[in-house]
Amino acid sequence: MNAFETELGVQPEIARAVDEMGWLLPTDVQGEAIPMILGGGDVLMAAETGSGKTGAFCLPILQIVHETLRDIQEGNKGPRSGKQASASTAESPVQLSFHDRLHGLAIDTDGLTCQSRDQRIWNGARSTKGVKGKGKYYYEITQTDPNGIARMGWSVPAAQLDLGNDNQGFGYGGTGKKAFGKQFDDYGETFGVNDVVGSLLDLDQMRIRFFKNGKDLGHAFDIPRPLQEKPFFAHVCMKSCDVRVNFGGQPFKSLPSGAVSIDSAPKECVVESQVKGIGSNAAAKQRPPNAPLAIIMEPSRELAQQTSNQIQSFQKYLDNPRVRELVIIGGVAVGEQTRILHQGVDIIVATPGRLDELISSGEIDLTHMRFFILDEADGLLSQGYKDLVMKLHSRMPSVTLDGKRLQMIVCSATLHNFEVKKLADSIMHFPTWVDLKGQDAVPETVHHVICVVDPKKNTVWRGLRNHIKTDDVHLNDQLNFQSDSKDTLSEAVKILKGEFCLQAIERFKMDRALIFCRTKLDCDNLERYFIKQGGGPKVNNHRLSCVCLHSDRNPDERQRNLEKFKANQVRFLICTDVAARGIDVSGLPFVINMTLPDEKESYIHRIGRVGRAERMGLAISFVSTVPEKVWYHTCPNKGKNCHNTKLVEQHGCCKWYTEMTYLADIEEHLGVTISQTDDKMDVPVDEFDGKVVYGERRKQEVSASKGHVDSLAPTVSELVELEKRVQTSFFALRNSRNILAASS
Ligand SMILES: Nc1ncnc2c1ncn2[C@@H]1O[C@H](COP(=O)(O)OP(=O)(O)OP(=O)(O)O)[C@@H](O)[C@H]1O
């Protein structure tokens, strides 16, 4: 048995697949997060790059989704927990029925709180018990949501669940109308958040009236003769609203004289709901095929695909039922995605744009959501998706249809970010931090150095004929290569970095590396330079074989190129920050940063492409000592055919980039001084020197539980010390007693 199964409660079929992947022990973050997620908690997962966060959320989600599907398949269509899991009895209190409801209405396990997140459709539910014959019966609701609209009243079992739309149910709604047989007449007053609305069913007079905050709103309906013999059930329905119901378990705002709560109705008048199991009522629907149980949001297409691949590997032995997952990303035809959606989907892994499109157009139904995961959450927020996240979250029921709470999982290697904390405070439910370091950190398996590029000291650029094509930022400047003008030095840095790149590849005998450039143009120029040296995408065996990955390449090419690189068919992947986060290339030994990113978090993610899964890696960043003028497109077509080399403040599309400032930011954020080298590229000697081969595991294996052992070590030594003192004083006491006894 594998530790995932014995220690973390992962089900055997999944643990078997994990075992086959060579995962013998859970990583620290997996050890902490998996039980929490399986236990139903919201989790903020902050752990270093390459520490196994994807598995930490995919494994438990897959397990719970599978269990839910299996329960449904085995006919356990009702809730898997909660008081209604067993049939209600004559003694059990009245609740809203988990079964006699529309699929878009979520009911909490207490059966008294309900919620619908659908803004277009009225979703309703009836009570588990009704009343019949004689007597006066009363119940109340309180609207707890400021935005939605609720309707309440009474109906007979055959009535539709969107109360008031047929002639079998009687409702009163927040807009100040009473509803029966699709007729909506002015009645009473409007009501909204915090208002307590009551309804009196008078079976002696066959009449219905309503109350608002204790005030009698007057007679509303006479019950027509054909309905008078039928049982009446309390009935609530709503659009995008939260409501709490009181059937008598709590004191009422006002109980009309002669009335009793349904809870206290005499036995002979009580009628049990006959609706057992979702779907057995004509009005209640099964989960629609396009209603997933989980959505994982990823910042890039490649990452979405990679996460989906991981889920597929985990469910190798999970059968009967199979969990259906779907990748939803932009740049590919939407038709195929919607076709698969309507065939049925359980887990969606998606990028934000296309996800929004399909949810807004109603192609994805959020009414059955059980998990909402934001992978690389800070990246999603910095890309401007906060409003989208909030919007989607507000449309998901906070309590799922089987009485479970919607669980949110938010993770990243750089989660210590104000925006993330604000988001967590606003939409997560008492989240637990799984935070092994307490701050953003670089794994100790990543050796990172700065290679200083100083065009005043290294002047080879002055006479170089064949060099990398630069980005033409200085095309309109009359550059004199013998001068040290600001523009000339800026151009010199661009030329020198091309040379430094080739030199680093040579110096460290790099046969595999990810090379990060600042812009798409810089990527294309570097690829061209490699091609000029005989390398490029078409020559697999060349020392400079390479492919490019950035957002101007079409999705097919992007995927092909990443696969080629992962499969070791080319040595270098030249990319923008689109590949900075999450991309996992097994055993990658080297990263080169042609330029430092302007966001400190991106530095941590970029260099975290190496040193994953306990393998060692080296990241080398070229940092200019002088300012470099770079493209910074603010134009509407985002740089396409733009030649405006003026600075942004002069309404142009360029800015001066000072890498030394960015370096200082990164060092401050990480609380470290990063080792530096120069054009000789002698990596400073440290604990790694001579002991590691980049791309391979450390010689001294460190167990997955090292983190725990380290953190417990001081306490353990303190305990040992205390134990020693206790023993010593015990012996001292015994000795002195013996001495006293001997001397007396
Ligand atoms: N328990 C484990 N045992 C061995 N390898 C593991 C284990 N968990 C994950 N891995 C491997 O570690 C690598 C990194 O995992 P993963 O991509 O989940 O990291 P991450 O924490 O999400 O990193 P990032 O922050 O860069 O996205 C992957 O190759 C994965 O297969």
PDB file of C-alpha atoms in Angstrom, residues 245-494:
ATOM      1  CA  VAL A 245     -36.941  29.350   6.575  1.00  0.00           C
ATOM      2  CA  ASN A 246     -38.548  28.974  10.005  1.00  0.00           C
ATOM      3  CA  PHE A 247     -41.089  26.176  10.284  1.00  0.00           C
ATOM      4  CA  GLY A 248     -41.431  26.676  14.025  1.00  0.00           C
ATOM      5  CA  GLY A 249     -38.011  25.662  15.324  1.00  0.00           C
ATOM      6  CA  GLN A 250     -37.340  29.332  16.216  1.00  0.00           C
ATOM      7  CA  PRO A 251     -39.705  31.924  17.732  1.00  0.00           C
ATOM      8  CA  PHE A 252     -41.829  33.610  15.037  1.00  0.00           C
ATOM      9  CA  LYS A 253     -41.903  37.356  14.438  1.00  0.00           C
ATOM     10  CA  SER A 254     -45.684  37.097  14.909  1.00  0.00           C
ATOM     11  CA  LEU A 255     -47.824  33.990  15.156  1.00  0.00           C
ATOM     12  CA  PRO A 256     -51.412  34.845  14.124  1.00  0.00           C
ATOM     13  CA  SER A 257     -53.977  33.901  16.751  1.00  0.00           C
ATOM     14  CA  GLY A 258     -55.258  30.376  16.526  1.00  0.00           C
ATOM     15  CA  ALA A 259     -52.411  29.321  14.225  1.00  0.00           C
ATOM     16  CA  VAL A 260     -49.672  26.753  14.882  1.00  0.00           C
ATOM     17  CA  SER A 261     -46.387  26.100  13.124  1.00  0.00           C
ATOM     18  CA  ILE A 262     -46.282  23.233  10.620  1.00  0.00           C
ATOM     19  CA  ASP A 263     -43.860  21.624  13.053  1.00  0.00           C
ATOM     20  CA  SER A 264     -46.641  21.532  15.646  1.00  0.00           C
ATOM     21  CA  ALA A 265     -49.463  20.382  13.338  1.00  0.00           C
ATOM     22  CA  PRO A 266     -51.574  17.549  14.809  1.00  0.00           C
ATOM     23  CA  LYS A 267     -50.445  14.126  13.578  1.00  0.00           C
ATOM     24  CA  GLU A 268     -53.677  13.387  11.758  1.00  0.00           C
ATOM     25  CA  CYS A 269     -53.245  16.543   9.627  1.00  0.00           C
ATOM     26  CA  VAL A 270     -49.609  15.920   8.649  1.00  0.00           C
ATOM     27  CA  VAL A 271     -48.779  14.522   5.204  1.00  0.00           C
ATOM     28  CA  GLU A 272     -45.263  13.319   4.365  1.00  0.00           C
ATOM     29  CA  SER A 273     -43.806  14.389   1.046  1.00  0.00           C
ATOM     30  CA  GLN A 274     -43.873  11.488  -1.383  1.00  0.00           C
ATOM     31  CA  VAL A 275     -40.995  12.886  -3.428  1.00  0.00           C
ATOM     32  CA  LYS A 276     -37.949  10.711  -2.699  1.00  0.00           C
ATOM     33  CA  GLY A 277     -34.801  11.231  -4.711  1.00  0.00           C
ATOM     34  CA  ILE A 278     -34.010  13.966  -7.181  1.00  0.00           C
ATOM     35  CA  GLY A 279     -35.720  13.269 -10.443  1.00  0.00           C
ATOM     36  CA  SER A 280     -38.677  11.382  -9.111  1.00  0.00           C
ATOM     37  CA  ASN A 281     -40.679  14.611  -9.237  1.00  0.00           C
ATOM     38  CA  ALA A 282     -41.676  15.632 -12.722  1.00  0.00           C
ATOM     39  CA  ALA A 283     -40.506  19.163 -12.078  1.00  0.00           C
ATOM     40  CA  ALA A 284     -37.165  18.259 -10.557  1.00  0.00           C
ATOM     41  CA  LYS A 285     -34.356  17.645 -13.007  1.00  0.00           C
ATOM     42  CA  GLN A 286     -31.192  15.556 -12.874  1.00  0.00           C
ATOM     43  CA  ARG A 287     -27.824  17.258 -13.159  1.00  0.00           C
ATOM     44  CA  PRO A 288     -27.671  18.652 -16.668  1.00  0.00           C
ATOM     45  CA  PRO A 289     -24.782  17.221 -18.733  1.00  0.00           C
ATOM     46  CA  ASN A 290     -23.151  20.634 -19.005  1.00  0.00           C
ATOM     47  CA  ALA A 291     -23.124  21.194 -15.220  1.00  0.00           C
ATOM     48  CA  PRO A 292     -19.618  20.334 -13.967  1.00  0.00           C
ATOM     49  CA  LEU A 293     -18.831  19.524 -10.348  1.00  0.00           C
ATOM     50  CA  ALA A 294     -15.442  21.257 -10.471  1.00  0.00           C
ATOM     51  CA  ILE A 295     -13.761  24.036 -12.414  1.00  0.00           C
ATOM     52  CA  ILE A 296      -9.998  24.566 -12.317  1.00  0.00           C
ATOM     53  CA  MET A 297      -8.954  27.946 -13.691  1.00  0.00           C
ATOM     54  CA  GLU A 298      -5.440  28.197 -15.150  1.00  0.00           C
ATOM     55  CA  PRO A 299      -3.635  31.276 -16.499  1.00  0.00           C
ATOM     56  CA  SER A 300      -2.337  29.665 -19.706  1.00  0.00           C
ATOM     57  CA  ARG A 301      -3.445  27.110 -22.263  1.00  0.00           C
ATOM     58  CA  GLU A 302      -0.347  24.988 -21.748  1.00  0.00           C
ATOM     59  CA  LEU A 303      -0.918  24.833 -18.028  1.00  0.00           C
ATOM     60  CA  ALA A 304      -4.582  23.920 -18.481  1.00  0.00           C
ATOM     61  CA  GLN A 305      -3.538  21.064 -20.738  1.00  0.00           C
ATOM     62  CA  GLN A 306      -0.839  19.934 -18.321  1.00  0.00           C
ATOM     63  CA  THR A 307      -3.247  19.868 -15.358  1.00  0.00           C
ATOM     64  CA  SER A 308      -5.760  17.949 -17.416  1.00  0.00           C
ATOM     65  CA  ASN A 309      -3.065  15.406 -18.337  1.00  0.00           C
ATOM     66  CA  GLN A 310      -2.281  14.960 -14.669  1.00  0.00           C
ATOM     67  CA  ILE A 311      -5.955  14.290 -13.848  1.00  0.00           C
ATOM     68  CA  GLN A 312      -6.047  11.719 -16.639  1.00  0.00           C
ATOM     69  CA  SER A 313      -2.994   9.940 -15.232  1.00  0.00           C
ATOM     70  CA  PHE A 314      -4.503   9.886 -11.739  1.00  0.00           C
ATOM     71  CA  GLN A 315      -7.688   8.267 -12.956  1.00  0.00           C
ATOM     72  CA  LYS A 316      -6.017   5.471 -14.882  1.00  0.00           C
ATOM     73  CA  TYR A 317      -7.616   2.847 -12.606  1.00  0.00           C
ATOM     74  CA  LEU A 318     -10.774   4.770 -11.749  1.00  0.00           C
ATOM     75  CA  ASP A 319     -13.646   3.201 -13.529  1.00  0.00           C
ATOM     76  CA  ASN A 320     -17.309   2.841 -13.214  1.00  0.00           C
ATOM     77  CA  PRO A 321     -18.076   5.635 -13.453  1.00  0.00           C
ATOM     78  CA  ARG A 322     -15.321   7.376 -15.336  1.00  0.00           C
ATOM     79  CA  VAL A 323     -14.815  11.032 -14.407  1.00  0.00           C
ATOM     80  CA  ARG A 324     -15.284  13.075 -17.563  1.00  0.00           C
ATOM     81  CA  GLU A 325     -12.951  16.050 -17.754  1.00  0.00           C
ATOM     82  CA  LEU A 326     -12.663  18.669 -20.426  1.00  0.00           C
ATOM     83  CA  VAL A 327     -10.087  21.314 -21.287  1.00  0.00           C
ATOM     84  CA  ILE A 328     -11.630  24.619 -22.284  1.00  0.00           C
ATOM     85  CA  ILE A 329      -9.119  27.037 -23.791  1.00  0.00           C
ATOM     86  CA  GLY A 330      -9.225  29.883 -26.253  1.00  0.00           C
ATOM     87  CA  GLY A 331      -7.744  29.830 -29.737  1.00  0.00           C
ATOM     88  CA  VAL A 332      -9.439  26.573 -30.704  1.00  0.00           C
ATOM     89  CA  ALA A 333     -12.870  26.063 -32.277  1.00  0.00           C
ATOM     90  CA  VAL A 334     -15.583  26.481 -29.672  1.00  0.00           C
ATOM     91  CA  GLY A 335     -17.965  24.055 -31.434  1.00  0.00           C
ATOM     92  CA  GLU A 336     -16.110  20.927 -30.393  1.00  0.00           C
ATOM     93  CA  GLN A 337     -15.920  22.137 -26.789  1.00  0.00           C
ATOM     94  CA  THR A 338     -19.673  22.801 -26.585  1.00  0.00           C
ATOM     95  CA  ARG A 339     -20.426  19.463 -28.243  1.00  0.00           C
ATOM     96  CA  ILE A 340     -18.428  17.597 -25.574  1.00  0.00           C
ATOM     97  CA  LEU A 341     -19.927  19.799 -22.850  1.00  0.00           C
ATOM     98  CA  HIS A 342     -23.418  18.716 -23.791  1.00  0.00           C
ATOM     99  CA  GLN A 343     -22.390  15.062 -23.804  1.00  0.00           C
ATOM    100  CA  GLY A 344     -21.551  15.417 -20.128  1.00  0.00           C
ATOM    101  CA  VAL A 345     -18.657  16.789 -18.125  1.00  0.00           C
ATOM    102  CA  ASP A 346     -17.598  16.504 -14.487  1.00  0.00           C
ATOM    103  CA  ILE A 347     -14.344  18.469 -14.200  1.00  0.00           C
ATOM    104  CA  ILE A 348     -13.436  21.443 -16.395  1.00  0.00           C
ATOM    105  CA  VAL A 349      -9.881  22.768 -16.642  1.00  0.00           C
ATOM    106  CA  ALA A 350     -10.018  26.145 -18.333  1.00  0.00           C
ATOM    107  CA  THR A 351      -8.390  29.441 -19.162  1.00  0.00           C
ATOM    108  CA  PRO A 352     -10.438  32.481 -18.098  1.00  0.00           C
ATOM    109  CA  GLY A 353     -11.480  34.028 -21.416  1.00  0.00           C
ATOM    110  CA  ARG A 354     -13.175  31.030 -23.028  1.00  0.00           C
ATOM    111  CA  LEU A 355     -14.605  29.932 -19.680  1.00  0.00           C
ATOM    112  CA  ASP A 356     -16.298  33.312 -19.282  1.00  0.00           C
ATOM    113  CA  GLU A 357     -17.639  33.137 -22.835  1.00  0.00           C
ATOM    114  CA  LEU A 358     -19.209  29.715 -22.319  1.00  0.00           C
ATOM    115  CA  ILE A 359     -20.657  30.529 -18.900  1.00  0.00           C
ATOM    116  CA  SER A 360     -22.100  33.843 -20.097  1.00  0.00           C
ATOM    117  CA  SER A 361     -23.729  32.174 -23.076  1.00  0.00           C
ATOM    118  CA  GLY A 362     -25.282  29.544 -20.798  1.00  0.00           C
ATOM    119  CA  GLU A 363     -23.245  26.686 -22.324  1.00  0.00           C
ATOM    120  CA  ILE A 364     -21.826  25.856 -18.903  1.00  0.00           C
ATOM    121  CA  ASP A 365     -24.272  25.459 -16.029  1.00  0.00           C
ATOM    122  CA  LEU A 366     -22.841  26.325 -12.591  1.00  0.00           C
ATOM    123  CA  THR A 367     -25.686  24.984 -10.472  1.00  0.00           C
ATOM    124  CA  HIS A 368     -23.855  21.800  -9.392  1.00  0.00           C
ATOM    125  CA  MET A 369     -20.454  23.275  -8.646  1.00  0.00           C
ATOM    126  CA  ARG A 370     -18.679  21.594  -5.776  1.00  0.00           C
ATOM    127  CA  PHE A 371     -15.107  22.880  -6.294  1.00  0.00           C
ATOM    128  CA  PHE A 372     -13.753  26.145  -7.662  1.00  0.00           C
ATOM    129  CA  ILE A 373      -9.962  26.159  -7.990  1.00  0.00           C
ATOM    130  CA  LEU A 374      -7.744  29.088  -8.880  1.00  0.00           C
ATOM    131  CA  ASP A 375      -4.343  27.726  -9.833  1.00  0.00           C
ATOM    132  CA  GLU A 376      -1.604  30.386 -10.019  1.00  0.00           C
ATOM    133  CA  ALA A 377      -4.161  32.652  -8.347  1.00  0.00           C
ATOM    134  CA  ASP A 378      -1.944  35.739  -8.061  1.00  0.00           C
ATOM    135  CA  GLY A 379      -1.154  35.426 -11.784  1.00  0.00           C
ATOM    136  CA  LEU A 380      -4.866  35.315 -12.634  1.00  0.00           C
ATOM    137  CA  LEU A 381      -5.453  38.420 -10.539  1.00  0.00           C
ATOM    138  CA  SER A 382      -2.501  40.328 -12.003  1.00  0.00           C
ATOM    139  CA  GLN A 383      -3.811  39.500 -15.487  1.00  0.00           C
ATOM    140  CA  GLY A 384      -7.011  41.349 -14.500  1.00  0.00           C
ATOM    141  CA  TYR A 385      -9.361  38.431 -13.860  1.00  0.00           C
ATOM    142  CA  LYS A 386     -10.480  39.451 -10.368  1.00  0.00           C
ATOM    143  CA  ASP A 387     -13.900  40.663 -11.522  1.00  0.00           C
ATOM    144  CA  LEU A 388     -14.407  37.482 -13.510  1.00  0.00           C
ATOM    145  CA  VAL A 389     -13.522  35.312 -10.519  1.00  0.00           C
ATOM    146  CA  MET A 390     -15.943  37.279  -8.327  1.00  0.00           C
ATOM    147  CA  LYS A 391     -18.667  37.100 -10.972  1.00  0.00           C
ATOM    148  CA  LEU A 392     -18.339  33.353 -11.450  1.00  0.00           C
ATOM    149  CA  HIS A 393     -18.163  32.741  -7.723  1.00  0.00           C
ATOM    150  CA  SER A 394     -21.334  34.759  -7.166  1.00  0.00           C
ATOM    151  CA  ARG A 395     -23.132  32.490  -9.625  1.00  0.00           C
ATOM    152  CA  MET A 396     -22.103  29.285  -7.893  1.00  0.00           C
ATOM    153  CA  PRO A 397     -24.329  27.965  -5.098  1.00  0.00           C
ATOM    154  CA  SER A 398     -22.498  28.246  -1.789  1.00  0.00           C
ATOM    155  CA  VAL A 399     -24.174  25.018  -0.714  1.00  0.00           C
ATOM    156  CA  THR A 400     -24.263  22.251  -3.260  1.00  0.00           C
ATOM    157  CA  LEU A 401     -27.322  20.241  -4.089  1.00  0.00           C
ATOM    158  CA  ASP A 402     -26.188  17.295  -2.003  1.00  0.00           C
ATOM    159  CA  GLY A 403     -25.857  19.551   0.994  1.00  0.00           C
ATOM    160  CA  LYS A 404     -22.095  20.100   0.740  1.00  0.00           C
ATOM    161  CA  ARG A 405     -20.445  23.489   0.780  1.00  0.00           C
ATOM    162  CA  LEU A 406     -18.779  24.827  -2.350  1.00  0.00           C
ATOM    163  CA  GLN A 407     -15.051  24.394  -1.717  1.00  0.00           C
ATOM    164  CA  MET A 408     -12.505  26.908  -2.963  1.00  0.00           C
ATOM    165  CA  ILE A 409      -8.849  26.136  -3.410  1.00  0.00           C
ATOM    166  CA  VAL A 410      -6.421  28.892  -4.247  1.00  0.00           C
ATOM    167  CA  CYS A 411      -2.774  28.166  -4.890  1.00  0.00           C
ATOM    168  CA  SER A 412       0.523  29.518  -6.132  1.00  0.00           C
ATOM    169  CA  ALA A 413       4.211  29.654  -5.313  1.00  0.00           C
ATOM    170  CA  THR A 414       3.716  33.405  -4.866  1.00  0.00           C
ATOM    171  CA  LEU A 415       0.531  33.649  -2.875  1.00  0.00           C
ATOM    172  CA  HIS A 416       1.794  36.202  -0.348  1.00  0.00           C
ATOM    173  CA  ASN A 417       0.119  38.980  -2.135  1.00  0.00           C
ATOM    174  CA  PHE A 418      -2.328  41.605  -0.892  1.00  0.00           C
ATOM    175  CA  GLU A 419      -4.790  41.057  -3.746  1.00  0.00           C
ATOM    176  CA  VAL A 420      -4.946  37.314  -3.063  1.00  0.00           C
ATOM    177  CA  LYS A 421      -5.563  37.915   0.631  1.00  0.00           C
ATOM    178  CA  LYS A 422      -8.334  40.399  -0.176  1.00  0.00           C
ATOM    179  CA  LEU A 423      -9.951  37.900  -2.535  1.00  0.00           C
ATOM    180  CA  ALA A 424      -9.674  35.120   0.037  1.00  0.00           C
ATOM    181  CA  ASP A 425     -11.279  37.319   2.698  1.00  0.00           C
ATOM    182  CA  SER A 426     -14.162  38.183   0.443  1.00  0.00           C
ATOM    183  CA  ILE A 427     -15.109  34.844  -1.076  1.00  0.00           C
ATOM    184  CA  MET A 428     -13.472  31.969   0.776  1.00  0.00           C
ATOM    185  CA  HIS A 429     -15.088  30.228   3.733  1.00  0.00           C
ATOM    186  CA  PHE A 430     -12.737  30.218   6.736  1.00  0.00           C
ATOM    187  CA  PRO A 431      -9.833  29.126   4.542  1.00  0.00           C
ATOM    188  CA  THR A 432      -6.873  27.294   5.995  1.00  0.00           C
ATOM    189  CA  TRP A 433      -3.414  28.324   4.862  1.00  0.00           C
ATOM    190  CA  VAL A 434      -1.111  25.524   3.862  1.00  0.00           C
ATOM    191  CA  ASP A 435       1.976  27.636   3.940  1.00  0.00           C
ATOM    192  CA  LEU A 436       5.179  25.806   4.546  1.00  0.00           C
ATOM    193  CA  LYS A 437       7.567  28.769   4.465  1.00  0.00           C
ATOM    194  CA  GLY A 438       5.451  31.764   5.458  1.00  0.00           C
ATOM    195  CA  GLN A 439       6.783  33.809   2.545  1.00  0.00           C
ATOM    196  CA  ASP A 440       7.532  33.473  -1.168  1.00  0.00           C
ATOM    197  CA  ALA A 441      10.723  31.453  -1.482  1.00  0.00           C
ATOM    198  CA  VAL A 442      12.987  29.737  -3.976  1.00  0.00           C
ATOM    199  CA  PRO A 443      13.399  25.974  -3.477  1.00  0.00           C
ATOM    200  CA  GLU A 444      16.846  24.946  -2.301  1.00  0.00           C
ATOM    201  CA  THR A 445      17.119  22.754  -5.375  1.00  0.00           C
ATOM    202  CA  VAL A 446      17.278  25.908  -7.530  1.00  0.00           C
ATOM    203  CA  HIS A 447      20.698  27.463  -7.789  1.00  0.00           C
ATOM    204  CA  HIS A 448      20.265  30.957  -9.220  1.00  0.00           C
ATOM    205  CA  VAL A 449      22.881  33.510 -10.213  1.00  0.00           C
ATOM    206  CA  ILE A 450      23.000  36.917 -11.842  1.00  0.00           C
ATOM    207  CA  CYS A 451      25.368  37.406 -14.747  1.00  0.00           C
ATOM    208  CA  VAL A 452      26.148  41.106 -14.974  1.00  0.00           C
ATOM    209  CA  VAL A 453      26.204  42.533 -18.497  1.00  0.00           C
ATOM    210  CA  ASP A 454      28.314  45.681 -18.512  1.00  0.00           C
ATOM    211  CA  PRO A 455      28.788  47.164 -21.995  1.00  0.00           C
ATOM    212  CA  LYS A 456      31.354  49.635 -20.643  1.00  0.00           C
ATOM    213  CA  LYS A 457      33.631  46.844 -19.417  1.00  0.00           C
ATOM    214  CA  ASN A 458      32.934  44.260 -22.096  1.00  0.00           C
ATOM    215  CA  THR A 459      33.239  46.136 -25.380  1.00  0.00           C
ATOM    216  CA  VAL A 460      33.239  43.291 -27.920  1.00  0.00           C
ATOM    217  CA  TRP A 461      29.981  44.723 -29.273  1.00  0.00           C
ATOM    218  CA  ARG A 462      31.868  47.703 -30.763  1.00  0.00           C
ATOM    219  CA  GLY A 463      33.471  45.546 -33.460  1.00  0.00           C
ATOM    220  CA  LEU A 464      31.048  42.640 -33.769  1.00  0.00           C
ATOM    221  CA  ARG A 465      29.781  42.083 -37.318  1.00  0.00           C
ATOM    222  CA  ASN A 466      27.585  39.013 -36.871  1.00  0.00           C
ATOM    223  CA  HIS A 467      25.388  39.483 -33.900  1.00  0.00           C
ATOM    224  CA  ILE A 468      21.784  38.974 -32.866  1.00  0.00           C
ATOM    225  CA  LYS A 469      19.250  41.168 -34.651  1.00  0.00           C
ATOM    226  CA  THR A 470      17.989  43.584 -32.033  1.00  0.00           C
ATOM    227  CA  ASP A 471      14.451  44.855 -31.575  1.00  0.00           C
ATOM    228  CA  ASP A 472      14.914  48.041 -33.678  1.00  0.00           C
ATOM    229  CA  VAL A 473      14.085  50.296 -30.783  1.00  0.00           C
ATOM    230  CA  HIS A 474      17.099  52.399 -31.784  1.00  0.00           C
ATOM    231  CA  LEU A 475      16.402  52.249 -35.511  1.00  0.00           C
ATOM    232  CA  ASN A 476      15.809  55.977 -35.719  1.00  0.00           C
ATOM    233  CA  ASP A 477      18.748  56.921 -33.488  1.00  0.00           C
ATOM    234  CA  GLN A 478      22.003  57.756 -35.222  1.00  0.00           C
ATOM    235  CA  LEU A 479      24.092  55.346 -33.167  1.00  0.00           C
ATOM    236  CA  ASN A 480      27.845  55.803 -33.016  1.00  0.00           C
ATOM    237  CA  PHE A 481      29.340  52.510 -31.786  1.00  0.00           C
ATOM    238  CA  GLN A 482      32.477  54.257 -30.662  1.00  0.00           C
ATOM    239  CA  SER A 483      30.535  56.462 -28.267  1.00  0.00           C
ATOM    240  CA  ASP A 484      29.124  55.640 -24.833  1.00  0.00           C
ATOM    241  CA  SER A 485      25.846  57.456 -25.325  1.00  0.00           C
ATOM    242  CA  LYS A 486      22.801  56.143 -23.450  1.00  0.00           C
ATOM    243  CA  ASP A 487      21.218  54.899 -26.706  1.00  0.00           C
ATOM    244  CA  THR A 488      24.420  53.238 -27.878  1.00  0.00           C
ATOM    245  CA  LEU A 489      24.930  51.417 -24.573  1.00  0.00           C
ATOM    246  CA  SER A 490      21.321  50.296 -24.658  1.00  0.00           C
ATOM    247  CA  GLU A 491      21.833  48.785 -28.131  1.00  0.00           C
ATOM    248  CA  ALA A 492      25.127  47.310 -26.920  1.00  0.00           C
ATOM    249  CA  VAL A 493      23.341  45.464 -24.094  1.00  0.00           C
ATOM    250  CA  LYS A 494      20.985  43.849 -26.597  1.00  0.00           C
TER     251      LYS A 494
END
